[in-house]
Amino acid sequence: MDKRIMNRIALAVLWLCAATTVAVLGAVILYVFVNGIGQLSLEFIFTWPQGVNAEGGIWPTIVSTVYVTGLAMLIVTPIGVLAAVYLAEYAVQGRLVRTIRFAADSLASVPSIIMGLFGMALFVETMHIPFSMLAAALALSFLMLPIVMRATEEAIRAVPKYIRWGSYGLGASKWQTVSRIVLPAAMPRILTGLILATGRAVGETAVVIFTMGQAINLPVSPLDSGRPMTVHLYILAMEGINLPAAYGTALLLMIMILFFNLTARWLLRRNRRMQG
Amino acid sequence: MADRSMMTGAPAGKKSTLKLMSKAIYVKEAALRNLFLLCATVAVLGVGLIFVFVGVRGWPVVQDPGLGAFLFGKVWSSSTGQFGILPLVTGTLVITLGALLLGAPLAVGTAVFLSEVASPKVRAVVRPAVELLAGVPSVVYGFFGLIILRPIVADLTGGLGFGPLTAAIILAVMIVPTIATLTEDALGSVVPGIREASYAMGATPWQTIYKVLLPAARIGIIDAIILGMGRAVGETMAVVMVAGNAPQFFKGLGEPISTLTSQIVIDMSYASGTHRTALFGMAVILFLISMGLVALVRVISNRKEDR
Amino acid sequence: MCPRAVVRAALACILVGAMFSLAGCGGGGSKADQVIVNGSTTILPIATFAAEQFMEEYPDISVLVSGVGSSEGIVTVSKGSSDIGTSSRDLKPEEDTLGLIDTPIAYDAIAVIVNPENPVRELTTEQARGIFSGRITNWKEVGGSDLPIGLVNRDEASGTREAFKKIVMGDESFDIGAVILPGTGQVRSVVAAEPRAVAYISLGFVNDRVRAVTIDGIVPSEAAVVAGTYPISRILHCFTKGAPAGLVAEFLDYVLSSAVQDSIIRDAGFIPITAKETPGG
């Protein structure tokens, strides 16, 4: 076949691939949007579910989602960032580092249901932390750890070497260099990684079901339980008692995740523009 | 690395009266370094703990019902006390393979498009689309599959619409972002100049892609597909909502089927005794599969570097 | 002037330390002013709504309701991690030794539902058993059109499934090739959408998008259940470990009061346990 005709056909197929991907995304988002937009109102966001058919709003689930994600972020940020600092600045390439990286990759690919079972086995049954925000946040932070570690390490490596040399030349210790020069310079990208990890945590279901239970509750202390939006969506969809509310919950969830993703991209673009 | 010669800035071995760093700072530096090392080992600790805690709870399965009966048993029926996971393993395999068959070409095609064909303006639309696809929670995908896809598949196959076909389609969509982003990275890291060399010899873009770039990036693409496979194997919520959850061997594209992940979720809430240990045993197997896939990726990538 | 990251590290240590000490205080069971209710998905809407109203009257008490299945409810209440275990099935023989006391709160009928387009309107218990065990595979065998039967079943955690098994299936097992859905709503939606589908759900969940068939000639209805003529009926239980006391007893009394029995339970489509005492149902 003439190579130019082959070329045209192949390029058309590639266009089709990309178009299909975009179309699928559009379909999912449109579907949730069209069915859920009617539900979104101040009342939906701020009132409790009521009645036999879970009429009303989803406020406690929103609070539960935000609470557990925030708690998980609080736990994972210091550990993940400092771990990446070690890998990027202090570590000597060797067996330990290779093991750490393999462990991080493995953690990243652990199926979330196993993380949930692990969370239940360790935190709830062995450490006797009840089904709560805390147990779920601890399990979620394990899930987020590899994402934060990888993003932070890349961010630190992206900081030009001559900045550090300048700092050492002035007599700064390693820690002073890292904390006052390198980390602030890498901060936008680190934040991006954190935000992406948070977006992932918001969408988690299996992990949370096994560590937080499902009772609808407004959590105040980390030991309170609650029901996050993902679990609420699952229950509403499977019980079929209030499909409009399910759509509304799905839409709100996707808006939150979209917000996180777009913020991360915006931060990254701003950082690239500033670095020239 | 903090060592003594840094304290004086002088060549090692030569005594100097200059002190740039006090002992206090040296100790603090060392302490901090160890703290960070501790943080870094949390990842290793995590993996180890997962093994221990899930493994300990699943270990009794080796005795009751026995490793052979567990791994190769053909019947999973908790009410009669039979815990053979072969139908579940085949379910996982069938759905994963289906997802890869549908999703991998789509993902690689999209990645090639992004990397080689798209103009910057088009890229600015398609690349965010791929990333956003990654952010959609699995329950939303499951919901979509349940309400929209199931009736379509029901009409197509004449069944109820729950089964490997529906599950594979939904999973394929879910793994596209994983495979596509990694493939795009792989395509971006091929030897610079290789494209120009190909065009200089008169090749069309497609010939360049097909005969030069894809082979050059093939290790990275294989890695991407393996990681996508790992994602498909581990997916739970979407599968529970559309696969039908019947622990039987593959009967047809539109006949219900169960996977390791979906069975765990459905049964765990009330399982006790042998049933529970069997579920944890399944979790161990899942964990081994996903770690195995990660190790496979590393082995393949390392071989590439050795060449 | 502390470097930001050191502060963060210190914060992390404090936080983690605080959490572990909190964890030491945290127990696995209920707090003093809290009632934990867990169990059947069938009873979940009633329990949730009753809890809401109860908490409005007694704002200091919190009632946490969740539901994954009757079996889980029984397991958690016998272990002590919940106060009330709701169940839409009776105790199995091996559960009789757990020391659970039953407070029945409602009657329920389990209806076999088909798609409104399905011409089959009546079945015998024998036919139902044949369908759900997989022996009968085509609708024409029970007087319908020539269409393969699409079986939809509940998951094993479901009390509805257990009750149906005990009453209808007897010694036969369910067809292993049936679609299993964890949730009444989805079961109902699939039957409403697919002409060949058949399933069983609590009578209280039947709406006008599906049709309940008669069993052995009896229409599933409140009167039939109270009179005992409808074969597939059951009692909805609230199990407690030992006799209910304190807040738990208060909540259960509230559930048995007419405020809940005549409104919430009827609204949910169940039959008040008190219906037998009042003539005329």
Tab-separated table of N, CA, C and O in Angstrom, chain A residues 113 117 120 125 131 209-210 213-214 234, chain B residues 262-272 275-276 279-280, chain C residues 38-39 41 66-77 79 81 154-158 182:
chain	number	residue	atom	x	y	z
A	113	ILE	N	-8.501	-2.171	48.194
A	113	ILE	CA	-9.251	-3.017	49.121
A	113	ILE	C	-8.307	-3.673	50.111
A	113	ILE	O	-8.649	-3.872	51.279
A	117	LEU	N	-8.451	-3.588	54.118
A	117	LEU	CA	-8.384	-4.750	55.003
A	117	LEU	C	-7.233	-4.610	55.987
A	117	LEU	O	-7.356	-4.919	57.171
A	120	MET	N	-8.125	-2.212	58.618
A	120	MET	CA	-9.026	-2.822	59.581
A	120	MET	C	-8.260	-3.758	60.500
A	120	MET	O	-8.425	-3.740	61.717
A	125	GLU	N	-8.549	-3.642	64.657
A	125	GLU	CA	-8.591	-4.849	65.471
A	125	GLU	C	-7.397	-4.980	66.389
A	125	GLU	O	-7.525	-5.447	67.509
A	131	PHE	N	-13.689	2.239	64.628
A	131	PHE	CA	-14.020	2.711	63.284
A	131	PHE	C	-14.148	4.220	63.349
A	131	PHE	O	-15.038	4.743	63.985
A	209	ILE	N	-14.463	2.186	53.716
A	209	ILE	CA	-15.542	1.317	54.207
A	209	ILE	C	-15.051	0.425	55.333
A	209	ILE	O	-15.751	0.211	56.323
A	210	PHE	N	-13.824	-0.083	55.189
A	210	PHE	CA	-13.347	-1.028	56.187
A	210	PHE	C	-12.766	-0.365	57.422
A	210	PHE	O	-12.506	-1.038	58.415
A	213	GLY	N	-16.510	2.487	58.869
A	213	GLY	CA	-17.904	2.135	59.044
A	213	GLY	C	-18.752	2.940	58.082
A	213	GLY	O	-18.264	3.500	57.121
A	214	GLN	N	-20.061	2.948	58.309
A	214	GLN	CA	-20.886	3.688	57.371
A	214	GLN	C	-21.961	4.525	58.013
A	214	GLN	O	-22.829	5.008	57.317
A	234	TYR	N	-22.129	5.109	46.962
A	234	TYR	CA	-22.248	3.673	46.745
A	234	TYR	C	-23.536	3.141	47.357
A	234	TYR	O	-24.284	2.409	46.717
B	262	SER	N	-14.055	-8.327	44.189
B	262	SER	CA	-15.465	-8.111	44.483
B	262	SER	C	-15.959	-9.104	45.526
B	262	SER	O	-16.772	-8.767	46.380
B	263	GLN	N	-15.456	-10.325	45.499
B	263	GLN	CA	-15.906	-11.311	46.475
B	263	GLN	C	-15.518	-10.887	47.880
B	263	GLN	O	-16.282	-11.048	48.827
B	264	ILE	N	-14.314	-10.334	48.016
B	264	ILE	CA	-13.880	-9.893	49.346
B	264	ILE	C	-14.821	-8.828	49.879
B	264	ILE	O	-15.296	-8.892	51.012
B	265	VAL	N	-15.120	-7.836	49.042
B	265	VAL	CA	-15.968	-6.740	49.514
B	265	VAL	C	-17.354	-7.236	49.889
B	265	VAL	O	-17.914	-6.866	50.911
B	266	ILE	N	-17.909	-8.109	49.075
B	266	ILE	CA	-19.272	-8.548	49.349
B	266	ILE	C	-19.344	-9.410	50.599
B	266	ILE	O	-20.287	-9.331	51.379
B	267	ASP	N	-18.363	-10.254	50.794
B	267	ASP	CA	-18.448	-11.208	51.899
B	267	ASP	C	-17.887	-10.704	53.213
B	267	ASP	O	-18.259	-11.186	54.277
B	268	MET	N	-16.930	-9.770	53.162
B	268	MET	CA	-16.165	-9.447	54.368
B	268	MET	C	-17.015	-8.974	55.520
B	268	MET	O	-16.724	-9.244	56.668
B	269	SER	N	-18.107	-8.278	55.225
B	269	SER	CA	-18.830	-7.641	56.318
B	269	SER	C	-19.389	-8.644	57.309
B	269	SER	O	-19.560	-8.337	58.471
B	270	TYR	N	-19.673	-9.843	56.869
B	270	TYR	CA	-20.327	-10.755	57.802
B	270	TYR	C	-19.568	-12.055	57.962
B	270	TYR	O	-19.972	-12.924	58.713
B	271	ALA	N	-18.459	-12.201	57.231
B	271	ALA	CA	-17.775	-13.490	57.240
B	271	ALA	C	-17.113	-13.748	58.575
B	271	ALA	O	-16.650	-12.840	59.242
B	272	SER	N	-17.096	-15.001	58.963
B	272	SER	CA	-16.405	-15.365	60.192
B	272	SER	C	-15.761	-16.722	59.989
B	272	SER	O	-16.076	-17.446	59.061
B	275	HIS	N	-14.386	-18.836	56.575
B	275	HIS	CA	-14.752	-17.913	55.510
B	275	HIS	C	-13.876	-16.671	55.553
B	275	HIS	O	-13.327	-16.218	54.542
B	276	ARG	N	-13.695	-16.131	56.763
B	276	ARG	CA	-12.920	-14.916	56.909
B	276	ARG	C	-11.461	-15.136	56.549
B	276	ARG	O	-10.843	-14.321	55.868
B	279	LEU	N	-11.023	-15.198	52.931
B	279	LEU	CA	-11.019	-13.878	52.308
B	279	LEU	C	-9.664	-13.201	52.487
B	279	LEU	O	-9.136	-12.588	51.559
B	280	PHE	N	-9.085	-13.327	53.675
B	280	PHE	CA	-7.765	-12.737	53.877
B	280	PHE	C	-6.731	-13.445	53.021
B	280	PHE	O	-5.775	-12.822	52.536
C	38	ASN	N	-26.860	-1.671	64.198
C	38	ASN	CA	-26.169	-2.190	63.024
C	38	ASN	C	-26.893	-3.414	62.512
C	38	ASN	O	-27.443	-4.175	63.298
C	39	GLY	N	-26.894	-3.599	61.198
C	39	GLY	CA	-27.463	-4.857	60.721
C	39	GLY	C	-28.172	-4.757	59.395
C	39	GLY	O	-27.600	-4.308	58.408
C	41	THR	N	-30.086	-4.411	55.926
C	41	THR	CA	-30.331	-3.298	55.006
C	41	THR	C	-31.819	-3.066	54.827
C	41	THR	O	-32.248	-1.979	54.476
C	66	SER	N	-26.136	1.897	60.969
C	66	SER	CA	-25.536	1.480	59.710
C	66	SER	C	-26.072	0.112	59.366
C	66	SER	O	-26.684	-0.568	60.186
C	67	GLY	N	-25.859	-0.275	58.120
C	67	GLY	CA	-26.408	-1.578	57.758
C	67	GLY	C	-25.709	-2.186	56.568
C	67	GLY	O	-25.609	-1.571	55.519
C	68	VAL	N	-25.195	-3.370	56.769
C	68	VAL	CA	-24.603	-4.103	55.658
C	68	VAL	C	-25.327	-5.419	55.451
C	68	VAL	O	-25.327	-5.978	54.377
C	69	GLY	N	-25.970	-5.903	56.498
C	69	GLY	CA	-26.660	-7.174	56.353
C	69	GLY	C	-27.006	-7.725	57.721
C	69	GLY	O	-26.365	-7.420	58.716
C	70	SER	N	-28.050	-8.553	57.728
C	70	SER	CA	-28.512	-9.108	59.007
C	70	SER	C	-27.419	-9.910	59.694
C	70	SER	O	-27.257	-9.854	60.909
C	71	SER	N	-26.665	-10.684	58.920
C	71	SER	CA	-25.635	-11.514	59.539
C	71	SER	C	-24.621	-10.651	60.268
C	71	SER	O	-24.179	-10.983	61.362
C	72	GLU	N	-24.244	-9.538	59.647
C	72	GLU	CA	-23.283	-8.668	60.307
C	72	GLU	C	-23.873	-8.085	61.576
C	72	GLU	O	-23.199	-7.965	62.588
C	73	GLY	N	-25.159	-7.743	61.520
C	73	GLY	CA	-25.806	-7.203	62.714
C	73	GLY	C	-25.722	-8.175	63.877
C	73	GLY	O	-25.394	-7.803	65.001
C	74	ILE	N	-25.982	-9.435	63.598
C	74	ILE	CA	-25.946	-10.434	64.663
C	74	ILE	C	-24.524	-10.593	65.191
C	74	ILE	O	-24.291	-10.689	66.396
C	75	VAL	N	-23.567	-10.619	64.264
C	75	VAL	CA	-22.171	-10.783	64.682
C	75	VAL	C	-21.723	-9.619	65.560
C	75	VAL	O	-21.120	-9.806	66.622
C	76	THR	N	-22.022	-8.379	65.132
C	76	THR	CA	-21.525	-7.242	65.901
C	76	THR	C	-22.207	-7.114	67.254
C	76	THR	O	-21.571	-6.723	68.232
C	77	VAL	N	-23.492	-7.431	67.343
C	77	VAL	CA	-24.124	-7.270	68.651
C	77	VAL	C	-23.657	-8.358	69.610
C	77	VAL	O	-23.508	-8.129	70.804
C	79	LYS	N	-20.716	-9.605	69.579
C	79	LYS	CA	-19.339	-9.289	69.965
C	79	LYS	C	-19.276	-8.082	70.877
C	79	LYS	O	-18.272	-7.836	71.523
C	81	SER	N	-19.668	-4.899	69.718
C	81	SER	CA	-19.315	-3.649	69.044
C	81	SER	C	-20.541	-2.879	68.576
C	81	SER	O	-20.422	-1.793	68.054
C	154	ARG	N	-29.914	-11.855	46.153
C	154	ARG	CA	-29.250	-10.953	47.086
C	154	ARG	C	-27.951	-11.577	47.547
C	154	ARG	O	-27.746	-12.779	47.420
C	155	ASP	N	-27.081	-10.748	48.123
C	155	ASP	CA	-25.819	-11.275	48.613
C	155	ASP	C	-26.047	-12.055	49.909
C	155	ASP	O	-27.065	-11.923	50.554
C	156	GLU	N	-25.067	-12.855	50.308
C	156	GLU	CA	-25.273	-13.768	51.430
C	156	GLU	C	-25.414	-13.051	52.759
C	156	GLU	O	-25.868	-13.641	53.727
C	157	ALA	N	-25.010	-11.787	52.814
C	157	ALA	CA	-25.148	-11.070	54.077
C	157	ALA	C	-26.594	-10.648	54.321
C	157	ALA	O	-26.943	-10.224	55.404
C	158	SER	N	-27.428	-10.803	53.311
C	158	SER	CA	-28.777	-10.254	53.386
C	158	SER	C	-29.711	-11.140	54.191
C	158	SER	O	-29.787	-12.346	53.967
C	182	PRO	N	-25.754	-6.406	45.893
C	182	PRO	CA	-25.830	-6.073	47.314
C	182	PRO	C	-26.705	-4.859	47.578
C	182	PRO	O	-26.219	-3.789	47.851
